[in-house]
């Protein structure tokens, strides 16, 4: 597993799940800056074999995993033709076994959507250092995942920039914590009325003003569902009820979140909007390591603005608070309905305002079950997907 590097520092063996995505690419950038202390030992992706092979040539991992079985032969042959010693694997079970086994001591969970849950859970149970970007797994099964991490002895470092900011501000622990405030850029449609959003296109929705990210989270940022998912994520990571988690729109995206203590102190973490900072925090913790991100020149930026979120134009945020308050299977339903709605919006089959409508309908149609186990959560996820897909097929977005 971990080996001693030149300077006697232990070299972390890192599994990068979602290696071909936006977070995966930022992770590999940070890893490549620290060959004396970090190594990508496992790279996993969905089905983009060419992109995965290019990463294998560059980072020479021990294992490469593709989710889609039909892509396995291309991965295996590509690795062989490139003369690489990297072993090819496919499917969820192979990925979970690698994540839980000797192949890595650190796991970057950056698969998009509920598809990331099994591997994230496996890393938590196996007590790995878990750099958690895959917020959907916390929304779907936060209680189970945090319990698995506790029981497995996993150190979870949140990678979502807001939660990473809070993690940094909390330092030693939650003593005297009063509330947290998540900042939101407001997305590409900040300041727009609800009526004006009826005709926005996928191309407009993914054009985020501050962050460069994958398509799903970009649409979530445009609806503010991303912030809603993050409220639920913060609840699980920091143990606070929804009433003590606020949201503040901050268009410059330089303050990544704030923590308020009982003595009136508020701490914030600031930095340029670049996920490599959060990833370097997770990879180096408790030490600070270079990320490639420049320091913040506040004189150059000049000002920091804050405003309240507009819940009329962006009802997804209120729906997420509602699902958190309902508890049980409600957040799983919210997440699954949203995944279906976003995917069908990106395919041009659902209007932008159909996203909150579908999520609201699903929450109303599938009432929450309390204290769900994993099976119940997965059944709620499946039922919500089926219900949302039927409504998309029927064109029922009201
Ligand atoms: P992305 O779309 O750029 O990348 C997703 C990755 O997941 C790809 O490598 C893809 O191949 C892989 N993947 C998809 N389905 C898979 C499956 N079934 N099995 C294995 N791999 C699969 O997405 P992203 O923007 O990098 O986001 C990844 C996760 O990180 C999301 O949960 C997102 O919410 C979270 N996150 C991202 C950012 C960001 O800046 N991009 C910030 C905060 C949180
Ligand atoms: Mg975030």
Short mmCIF file of C-alpha atoms and ligand atoms in Angstrom, two decimals:
data_model
loop_
_atom_site.label_atom_id
_atom_site.label_comp_id
_atom_site.label_asym_id
_atom_site.label_seq_id
_atom_site.Cartn_x
_atom_site.Cartn_y
_atom_site.Cartn_z
CA UNK A 1 0.00 0.00 0.00
CA UNK A 2 1.69 3.24 1.11
CA UNK A 3 5.41 3.38 0.35
CA UNK A 4 8.08 5.67 1.75
CA UNK A 5 9.15 8.31 -0.80
CA UNK A 6 12.56 9.97 -1.17
CA UNK A 7 12.14 12.34 1.73
CA UNK A 8 10.76 9.58 3.97
CA UNK A 9 7.23 10.93 3.41
CA UNK A 10 4.63 8.20 2.86
CA UNK A 11 3.41 8.19 -0.73
CA UNK A 12 -0.38 8.19 -0.80
CA UNK A 13 -1.88 5.71 -3.25
CA UNK A 14 -4.89 7.50 -4.64
CA UNK A 15 -7.90 5.99 -6.42
CA UNK A 16 -9.49 8.62 -8.64
CA UNK A 17 -13.11 7.69 -9.37
CA UNK A 18 -14.51 9.81 -12.18
CA UNK A 19 -10.98 10.34 -13.47
CA UNK A 20 -12.09 11.61 -16.90
CA UNK A 21 -14.37 14.29 -15.42
CA UNK A 22 -13.81 17.82 -14.24
CA UNK A 23 -12.92 16.92 -10.63
CA UNK A 24 -10.89 13.93 -11.84
CA UNK A 25 -8.78 16.16 -14.05
CA UNK A 26 -8.22 18.71 -11.26
CA UNK A 27 -7.24 15.86 -8.90
CA UNK A 28 -4.68 14.45 -11.34
CA UNK A 29 -3.24 17.93 -11.82
CA UNK A 30 -2.59 18.24 -8.07
CA UNK A 31 -1.24 14.67 -7.82
CA UNK A 32 1.22 15.28 -10.67
CA UNK A 33 2.68 18.24 -8.74
CA UNK A 34 3.71 15.95 -5.85
CA UNK A 35 5.37 12.79 -7.17
CA UNK A 36 7.22 12.48 -3.84
CA UNK A 37 4.00 12.14 -1.84
CA UNK A 38 1.08 11.30 -4.15
CA UNK A 39 0.47 8.65 -6.79
CA UNK A 40 -2.64 7.80 -8.83
CA UNK A 41 -2.85 4.03 -8.32
CA UNK A 42 -6.40 3.45 -9.62
CA UNK A 43 -8.22 5.40 -12.33
CA UNK A 44 -11.95 4.77 -12.93
CA UNK A 45 -14.34 6.24 -15.48
CA UNK A 46 -17.77 5.65 -16.99
CA UNK A 47 -17.30 4.76 -20.65
CA UNK A 48 -14.83 7.19 -22.24
CA UNK A 49 -12.10 4.63 -22.91
CA UNK A 50 -9.92 6.89 -25.08
CA UNK A 51 -9.80 9.58 -22.42
CA UNK A 52 -9.08 6.95 -19.74
CA UNK A 53 -6.28 5.43 -21.83
CA UNK A 54 -4.68 8.84 -22.29
CA UNK A 55 -4.73 9.32 -18.51
CA UNK A 56 -3.19 5.86 -18.01
CA UNK A 57 -0.33 6.71 -20.37
CA UNK A 58 0.33 9.87 -18.40
CA UNK A 59 -0.12 8.60 -14.81
CA UNK A 60 0.71 4.89 -15.13
CA UNK A 61 -1.75 3.60 -12.49
CA UNK A 62 -1.77 -0.05 -11.34
CA UNK A 63 -5.46 -0.42 -12.25
CA UNK A 64 -7.91 1.15 -14.69
CA UNK A 65 -11.66 0.55 -14.41
CA UNK A 66 -14.41 1.30 -16.85
CA UNK A 67 -18.05 1.06 -15.69
CA UNK A 68 -19.46 -0.06 -19.01
CA UNK A 69 -18.74 -3.75 -19.75
CA UNK A 70 -18.92 -3.18 -23.51
CA UNK A 71 -15.89 -0.89 -23.21
CA UNK A 72 -13.72 -3.46 -21.39
CA UNK A 73 -12.06 -5.05 -24.43
CA UNK A 74 -11.06 -1.63 -25.81
CA UNK A 75 -9.53 -0.70 -22.45
CA UNK A 76 -7.64 -3.99 -22.09
CA UNK A 77 -6.32 -3.91 -25.67
CA UNK A 78 -5.45 -0.22 -25.48
CA UNK A 79 -3.41 -0.75 -22.30
CA UNK A 80 -1.63 -3.73 -23.87
CA UNK A 81 -0.89 -1.86 -27.12
CA UNK A 82 0.54 1.04 -25.13
CA UNK A 83 2.85 -1.41 -23.32
CA UNK A 84 1.47 -0.37 -19.92
CA UNK A 85 1.47 -2.68 -16.89
CA UNK A 86 -1.91 -1.23 -15.82
CA UNK A 87 -4.57 -3.95 -15.29
CA UNK A 88 -7.97 -3.45 -16.91
CA UNK A 89 -11.25 -4.02 -15.04
CA UNK A 90 -14.91 -3.30 -15.62
CA UNK A 91 -18.09 -2.94 -13.62
CA UNK A 92 -19.17 -1.79 -10.20
CA UNK A 93 -18.10 -4.88 -8.25
CA UNK A 94 -14.53 -4.71 -9.54
CA UNK A 95 -14.41 -1.03 -8.66
CA UNK A 96 -15.71 -1.61 -5.14
CA UNK A 97 -13.18 -4.38 -4.54
CA UNK A 98 -10.30 -2.16 -5.68
CA UNK A 99 -11.52 0.75 -3.58
CA UNK A 100 -11.81 -1.46 -0.47
CA UNK A 101 -8.55 -3.37 -1.00
CA UNK A 102 -4.81 -2.81 -0.99
CA UNK A 103 -4.71 -0.88 -4.27
CA UNK A 104 -5.26 2.48 -2.55
CA UNK A 105 -5.28 4.25 0.80
CA UNK A 106 -7.07 7.36 -0.46
CA UNK A 107 -10.22 7.58 -2.59
CA UNK A 108 -11.40 10.61 -4.53
CA UNK A 109 -15.14 10.00 -4.99
CA UNK A 110 -15.91 12.10 -8.09
CA UNK A 111 -18.37 9.99 -10.05
CA UNK A 112 -21.44 12.06 -10.90
CA UNK A 113 -24.85 11.16 -9.46
CA UNK A 114 -26.25 8.29 -7.40
CA UNK A 115 -24.05 5.95 -9.50
CA UNK A 116 -21.24 6.98 -7.14
CA UNK A 117 -22.89 5.59 -4.00
CA UNK A 118 -21.61 1.96 -3.99
CA UNK A 119 -17.94 2.91 -4.45
CA UNK A 120 -18.19 5.78 -1.97
CA UNK A 121 -19.77 3.45 0.61
CA UNK A 122 -17.06 0.85 -0.04
CA UNK A 123 -14.35 3.43 0.63
CA UNK A 124 -16.09 4.56 3.84
CA UNK A 125 -16.51 0.99 5.13
CA UNK A 126 -12.89 0.16 4.35
CA UNK A 127 -11.66 3.13 6.38
CA UNK A 128 -9.95 4.94 3.52
CA UNK A 129 -9.23 8.62 3.43
CA UNK A 130 -12.30 9.67 1.51
CA UNK A 131 -12.22 12.88 -0.52
CA UNK A 132 -15.92 13.28 -1.13
CA UNK A 133 -16.99 15.27 -4.18
CA UNK A 134 -19.95 13.02 -5.09
CA UNK A 135 -22.58 14.98 -3.13
CA UNK A 136 -25.46 12.91 -4.53
CA UNK A 137 -24.35 9.89 -2.47
CA UNK A 138 -24.65 11.95 0.73
CA UNK A 139 -28.06 13.27 -0.33
CA UNK A 140 -29.29 9.78 -1.13
CA UNK A 141 -27.86 7.92 1.85
CA UNK A 142 -26.17 10.44 4.15
CA UNK A 143 -27.00 8.71 7.44
CA UNK A 144 -25.74 5.34 6.20
CA UNK A 145 -22.64 6.82 4.61
CA UNK A 146 -21.59 8.85 7.64
CA UNK A 147 -22.21 5.83 9.88
CA UNK A 148 -20.15 3.62 7.58
CA UNK A 149 -17.30 6.15 7.68
CA UNK A 150 -17.46 6.34 11.47
CA UNK A 151 -17.54 2.58 11.92
CA UNK A 152 -14.90 1.98 9.26
CA UNK A 153 -12.63 4.70 10.66
CA UNK A 154 -12.60 6.63 7.37
CA UNK A 155 -11.42 10.25 7.43
CA UNK A 156 -13.89 12.12 5.22
CA UNK A 157 -12.67 15.37 3.69
CA UNK A 158 -15.44 17.19 1.84
CA UNK A 159 -14.34 18.39 -1.59
CA UNK A 160 -17.37 20.46 -2.52
CA UNK A 161 -15.83 23.93 -2.20
CA UNK A 162 -18.38 25.19 0.36
CA UNK A 163 -18.04 22.16 2.62
CA UNK A 164 -14.30 22.13 2.21
CA UNK A 165 -14.35 25.79 3.32
CA UNK A 166 -16.39 24.85 6.42
CA UNK A 167 -14.08 21.89 7.10
CA UNK A 168 -11.15 24.31 7.04
CA UNK A 169 -12.92 26.89 9.24
CA UNK A 170 -13.93 24.29 11.82
CA UNK A 171 -10.34 23.09 12.21
CA UNK A 172 -10.35 21.28 15.52
CA UNK A 173 -14.07 20.56 15.77
CA UNK A 174 -17.62 21.78 16.15
CA UNK A 175 -17.26 23.42 19.58
CA UNK A 176 -19.46 26.53 19.82
CA UNK A 177 -20.75 26.16 16.26
CA UNK A 178 -23.95 28.22 15.88
CA UNK A 179 -24.73 28.04 12.16
CA UNK A 180 -23.14 27.75 8.77
CA UNK A 181 -23.77 29.82 5.69
CA UNK A 182 -23.18 28.32 2.27
CA UNK A 183 -22.35 30.80 -0.45
CA UNK A 184 -23.80 30.40 -3.94
CA UNK A 185 -22.64 32.12 -7.11
CA UNK A 186 -26.28 32.38 -8.23
CA UNK A 187 -25.44 30.59 -11.48
CA UNK A 188 -25.84 31.92 -15.03
CA UNK A 189 -29.43 33.12 -14.46
CA UNK A 190 -28.95 35.18 -11.30
CA UNK A 191 -31.26 38.19 -11.30
CA UNK A 192 -33.68 36.68 -13.86
CA UNK A 193 -37.41 36.36 -13.19
CA UNK A 194 -39.09 32.99 -13.19
CA UNK A 195 -41.09 33.84 -16.34
CA UNK A 196 -37.93 34.73 -18.26
CA UNK A 197 -36.48 31.28 -17.56
CA UNK A 198 -39.18 29.42 -19.49
CA UNK A 199 -37.21 29.27 -22.73
CA UNK A 200 -33.56 29.03 -21.62
CA UNK A 201 -31.51 26.38 -23.43
CA UNK A 202 -29.08 23.72 -22.15
CA UNK A 203 -26.18 25.65 -23.73
CA UNK A 204 -27.13 28.75 -21.72
CA UNK A 205 -27.65 26.74 -18.53
CA UNK A 206 -24.22 25.06 -18.57
CA UNK A 207 -22.38 28.36 -19.17
CA UNK A 208 -21.44 28.93 -15.54
CA UNK A 209 -20.06 32.41 -14.80
CA UNK A 210 -17.38 31.34 -12.29
CA UNK A 211 -16.74 27.60 -12.21
CA UNK A 212 -15.86 25.14 -14.97
CA UNK A 213 -17.66 21.88 -14.13
CA UNK A 214 -19.39 18.84 -15.61
CA UNK A 215 -22.80 19.32 -17.31
CA UNK A 216 -24.99 17.89 -14.51
CA UNK A 217 -23.67 20.07 -11.70
CA UNK A 218 -23.67 23.07 -14.06
CA UNK A 219 -27.42 22.70 -14.64
CA UNK A 220 -27.89 22.15 -10.89
CA UNK A 221 -26.11 25.47 -10.33
CA UNK A 222 -28.44 27.17 -12.80
CA UNK A 223 -31.59 25.89 -10.98
CA UNK A 224 -30.01 26.37 -7.50
CA UNK A 225 -30.68 22.66 -6.88
CA UNK A 226 -26.93 22.41 -6.44
CA UNK A 227 -27.22 24.63 -3.36
CA UNK A 228 -30.18 22.59 -2.17
CA UNK A 229 -28.18 19.35 -2.48
CA UNK A 230 -25.37 21.12 -0.62
CA UNK A 231 -27.68 22.08 2.28
CA UNK A 232 -28.51 18.37 2.71
CA UNK A 233 -24.83 17.49 2.28
CA UNK A 234 -23.89 20.02 5.00
CA UNK A 235 -26.52 18.57 7.33
CA UNK A 236 -24.86 15.15 7.12
CA UNK A 237 -21.27 16.36 7.21
CA UNK A 238 -21.61 18.82 10.07
CA UNK A 239 -24.61 17.50 12.01
CA UNK A 240 -26.79 20.63 11.83
CA UNK A 241 -30.55 20.84 11.12
CA UNK A 242 -31.71 22.77 8.05
CA UNK A 243 -32.71 25.80 10.21
CA UNK A 244 -29.04 26.33 11.08
CA UNK A 245 -27.80 26.14 7.48
CA UNK A 246 -28.19 29.38 5.53
CA UNK A 247 -27.58 30.27 1.90
CA UNK A 248 -26.19 33.57 0.67
CA UNK A 249 -25.73 34.47 -2.98
CA UNK A 250 -22.23 35.83 -3.55
CA UNK A 251 -21.63 36.42 -7.26
CA UNK A 252 -17.83 36.79 -7.09
CA UNK A 253 -17.41 33.21 -5.74
CA UNK A 254 -14.39 34.18 -3.65
CA UNK A 255 -15.86 33.54 -0.18
CA UNK A 256 -16.53 29.80 -0.28
CA UNK A 257 -18.66 29.63 2.88
CA UNK A 258 -18.91 30.98 6.42
CA UNK A 259 -19.14 29.49 9.90
CA UNK A 260 -20.71 31.41 12.78
CA UNK A 261 -19.87 30.58 16.40
CA UNK A 262 -21.84 31.24 19.59
CA UNK A 263 -19.47 34.05 20.59
CA UNK A 264 -20.36 36.17 17.54
CA UNK A 265 -17.27 35.21 15.52
CA UNK A 266 -17.74 34.39 11.87
CA UNK A 267 -14.94 32.61 10.02
CA UNK A 268 -14.84 32.34 6.24
CA UNK A 269 -12.51 30.68 3.75
CA UNK A 270 -11.61 32.67 0.65
CA UNK A 271 -9.79 31.79 -2.54
CA UNK A 272 -10.04 31.79 -6.31
CA UNK A 273 -12.79 29.52 -7.67
CA UNK A 274 -10.61 26.53 -8.57
CA UNK A 275 -11.32 23.06 -7.17
CA UNK A 276 -7.61 22.23 -6.95
CA UNK A 277 -7.46 24.12 -3.62
CA UNK A 278 -10.07 21.87 -2.00
CA UNK A 279 -8.43 18.78 -3.50
CA UNK A 280 -4.99 19.81 -2.19
CA UNK A 281 -6.53 20.27 1.27
CA UNK A 282 -7.91 16.73 1.11
CA UNK A 283 -4.79 15.15 -0.34
CA UNK A 284 -2.34 16.85 2.00
CA UNK A 285 -4.37 17.17 5.22
CA UNK A 286 -3.32 18.04 7.91
CA UNK A 287 -0.42 19.50 5.95
CA UNK A 288 -0.88 22.20 3.34
CA UNK A 289 0.51 21.40 -0.09
CA UNK A 290 0.74 23.44 -3.30
CA UNK A 291 -2.29 23.16 -5.59
CA UNK A 292 -1.29 25.27 -8.58
CA UNK A 293 -3.88 27.89 -7.60
CA UNK A 294 -2.59 31.45 -7.12
CA UNK A 295 -3.28 33.38 -3.93
CA UNK A 296 -6.17 35.83 -3.76
CA UNK A 297 -5.52 39.48 -4.66
CA UNK A 298 -8.50 41.23 -3.07
CA UNK A 299 -7.39 44.63 -4.35
CA UNK A 300 -7.66 43.35 -7.89
CA UNK A 301 -11.15 41.94 -7.25
CA UNK A 302 -12.24 45.07 -5.42
CA UNK A 303 -15.55 44.03 -3.91
CA UNK A 304 -17.52 41.20 -2.36
CA UNK A 305 -21.32 41.33 -2.81
CA UNK A 306 -24.00 39.31 -1.01
CA UNK A 307 -27.73 38.93 -1.66
CA UNK A 308 -30.58 36.63 -0.63
CA UNK A 309 -31.48 33.75 -2.97
CA UNK A 310 -34.64 34.24 -5.06
CA UNK A 311 -36.81 31.24 -4.15
CA UNK A 312 -39.55 32.23 -6.59
CA UNK A 313 -37.28 32.07 -9.65
CA UNK A 314 -35.32 29.10 -8.23
CA UNK A 315 -37.77 26.88 -6.30
CA UNK A 316 -35.38 23.90 -6.26
CA UNK A 317 -33.59 25.35 -3.25
CA UNK A 318 -36.84 25.46 -1.24
CA UNK A 319 -37.70 21.92 -2.39
CA UNK A 320 -34.40 20.65 -1.01
CA UNK A 321 -35.01 22.28 2.39
CA UNK A 322 -38.47 20.71 2.31
CA UNK A 323 -37.02 17.25 1.56
CA UNK A 324 -34.45 17.63 4.34
CA UNK A 325 -37.20 18.53 6.82
CA UNK A 326 -39.36 15.59 5.66
CA UNK A 327 -36.34 13.28 6.12
CA UNK A 328 -36.38 9.52 5.52
CA UNK A 329 -36.52 8.72 1.81
CA UNK A 330 -37.47 12.29 0.74
CA UNK A 331 -33.92 13.45 -0.12
CA UNK A 332 -33.39 10.25 -2.16
CA UNK A 333 -36.57 11.03 -4.12
CA UNK A 334 -35.52 14.66 -4.60
CA UNK A 335 -32.11 13.59 -5.92
CA UNK A 336 -33.38 10.87 -8.26
CA UNK A 337 -36.14 13.06 -9.72
CA UNK A 338 -33.61 15.82 -10.25
CA UNK A 339 -31.14 13.48 -12.01
CA UNK A 340 -33.86 12.39 -14.45
CA UNK A 341 -35.07 15.95 -14.96
CA UNK A 342 -31.58 17.36 -15.58
CA UNK A 343 -30.66 14.58 -17.97
CA UNK A 344 -33.86 15.08 -19.96
CA UNK A 345 -33.36 18.88 -19.94
CA UNK A 346 -29.83 18.36 -21.35
CA UNK A 347 -31.35 16.17 -24.08
CA UNK A 348 -33.83 18.93 -24.96
CA UNK A 349 -36.84 16.89 -23.80
CA UNK A 350 -37.78 18.95 -20.75
CA UNK A 351 -37.99 22.75 -20.41
CA UNK A 352 -35.85 24.42 -17.73
CA UNK A 353 -38.85 25.12 -15.48
CA UNK A 354 -39.87 21.48 -15.90
CA UNK A 355 -36.95 20.57 -13.60
CA UNK A 356 -38.47 22.02 -10.39
CA UNK A 357 -41.93 20.91 -11.52
CA UNK A 358 -40.83 17.29 -11.91
CA UNK A 359 -39.04 17.28 -8.57
CA UNK A 360 -42.03 18.82 -6.79
CA UNK A 361 -44.43 16.31 -8.36
CA UNK A 362 -42.22 13.39 -7.39
CA UNK A 363 -41.94 14.56 -3.79
CA UNK A 364 -45.73 14.93 -3.60
CA UNK A 365 -46.43 11.57 -5.27
CA UNK A 366 -43.93 9.50 -3.28
CA UNK A 367 -44.35 10.30 0.42
CA UNK A 368 -41.32 9.79 2.67
CA UNK A 369 -40.67 6.58 4.60
CA UNK A 370 -38.89 7.16 7.93
CA UNK A 371 -35.59 5.53 9.02
CA UNK A 372 -34.89 3.78 5.70
CA UNK A 373 -32.22 1.12 5.28
CA UNK A 374 -30.12 0.97 2.10
CA UNK A 375 -32.60 -1.26 0.31
CA UNK A 376 -35.49 1.11 1.06
CA UNK A 377 -33.44 4.10 -0.12
CA UNK A 378 -32.50 2.38 -3.38
CA UNK A 379 -36.15 1.40 -3.90
CA UNK A 380 -37.21 5.04 -3.35
CA UNK A 381 -34.51 6.16 -5.80
CA UNK A 382 -35.76 3.68 -8.40
CA UNK A 383 -39.44 4.58 -7.88
CA UNK A 384 -38.68 8.30 -8.24
CA UNK A 385 -36.71 7.71 -11.46
CA UNK A 386 -39.54 5.66 -12.91
CA UNK A 387 -42.17 8.21 -11.92
CA UNK A 388 -40.14 11.13 -13.31
CA UNK A 389 -39.41 9.27 -16.55
CA UNK A 390 -43.10 8.54 -17.04
CA UNK A 391 -43.94 12.22 -16.60
CA UNK A 392 -41.19 13.23 -19.04
CA UNK A 393 -42.50 10.74 -21.59
CA UNK A 394 -46.02 12.17 -21.13
CA UNK A 395 -44.74 15.75 -21.41
CA UNK A 396 -46.29 16.49 -17.98
CA UNK A 397 -44.19 19.34 -16.61
CA UNK A 398 -46.77 21.43 -14.76
P1 LIG B 1 -18.15 15.20 -14.84
O1 LIG B 1 -19.41 14.95 -15.58
O2 LIG B 1 -17.16 16.15 -15.38
O3 LIG B 1 -17.40 13.81 -14.57
C1 LIG B 1 -18.08 12.68 -14.09
C2 LIG B 1 -17.14 11.48 -14.05
O4 LIG B 1 -17.89 10.35 -13.58
C3 LIG B 1 -16.58 11.07 -15.41
O5 LIG B 1 -15.25 10.64 -15.25
C4 LIG B 1 -17.45 9.89 -15.82
O6 LIG B 1 -16.79 9.00 -16.68
C5 LIG B 1 -17.68 9.25 -14.46
N1 LIG B 1 -18.86 8.40 -14.39
C6 LIG B 1 -20.14 8.72 -14.73
N2 LIG B 1 -20.95 7.67 -14.50
C7 LIG B 1 -20.17 6.69 -13.99
C8 LIG B 1 -20.42 5.35 -13.56
N3 LIG B 1 -21.64 4.83 -13.59
N4 LIG B 1 -19.38 4.63 -13.07
C9 LIG B 1 -18.13 5.15 -13.05
N5 LIG B 1 -17.83 6.40 -13.45
C10 LIG B 1 -18.84 7.14 -13.91
O7 LIG B 1 -18.61 15.66 -13.36
P2 LIG B 1 -17.83 16.59 -12.31
O8 LIG B 1 -18.18 18.01 -12.54
O9 LIG B 1 -16.39 16.19 -12.23
O10 LIG B 1 -18.56 16.17 -10.95
C11 LIG B 1 -18.31 14.94 -10.30
C12 LIG B 1 -18.95 14.97 -8.91
O11 LIG B 1 -18.31 15.99 -8.13
C13 LIG B 1 -20.44 15.33 -8.92
O12 LIG B 1 -21.09 14.63 -7.90
C14 LIG B 1 -20.46 16.81 -8.61
O13 LIG B 1 -21.63 17.24 -7.97
C15 LIG B 1 -19.27 16.93 -7.66
N6 LIG B 1 -18.66 18.27 -7.64
C16 LIG B 1 -18.08 18.77 -8.76
C17 LIG B 1 -17.53 20.04 -8.74
C18 LIG B 1 -16.83 20.61 -9.96
O14 LIG B 1 -16.24 21.68 -9.85
N7 LIG B 1 -16.85 19.97 -11.10
C19 LIG B 1 -17.61 20.81 -7.57
C20 LIG B 1 -18.21 20.26 -6.45
C21 LIG B 1 -18.74 18.98 -6.49
MG1 LIG B 2 -20.27 23.44 -4.28
#
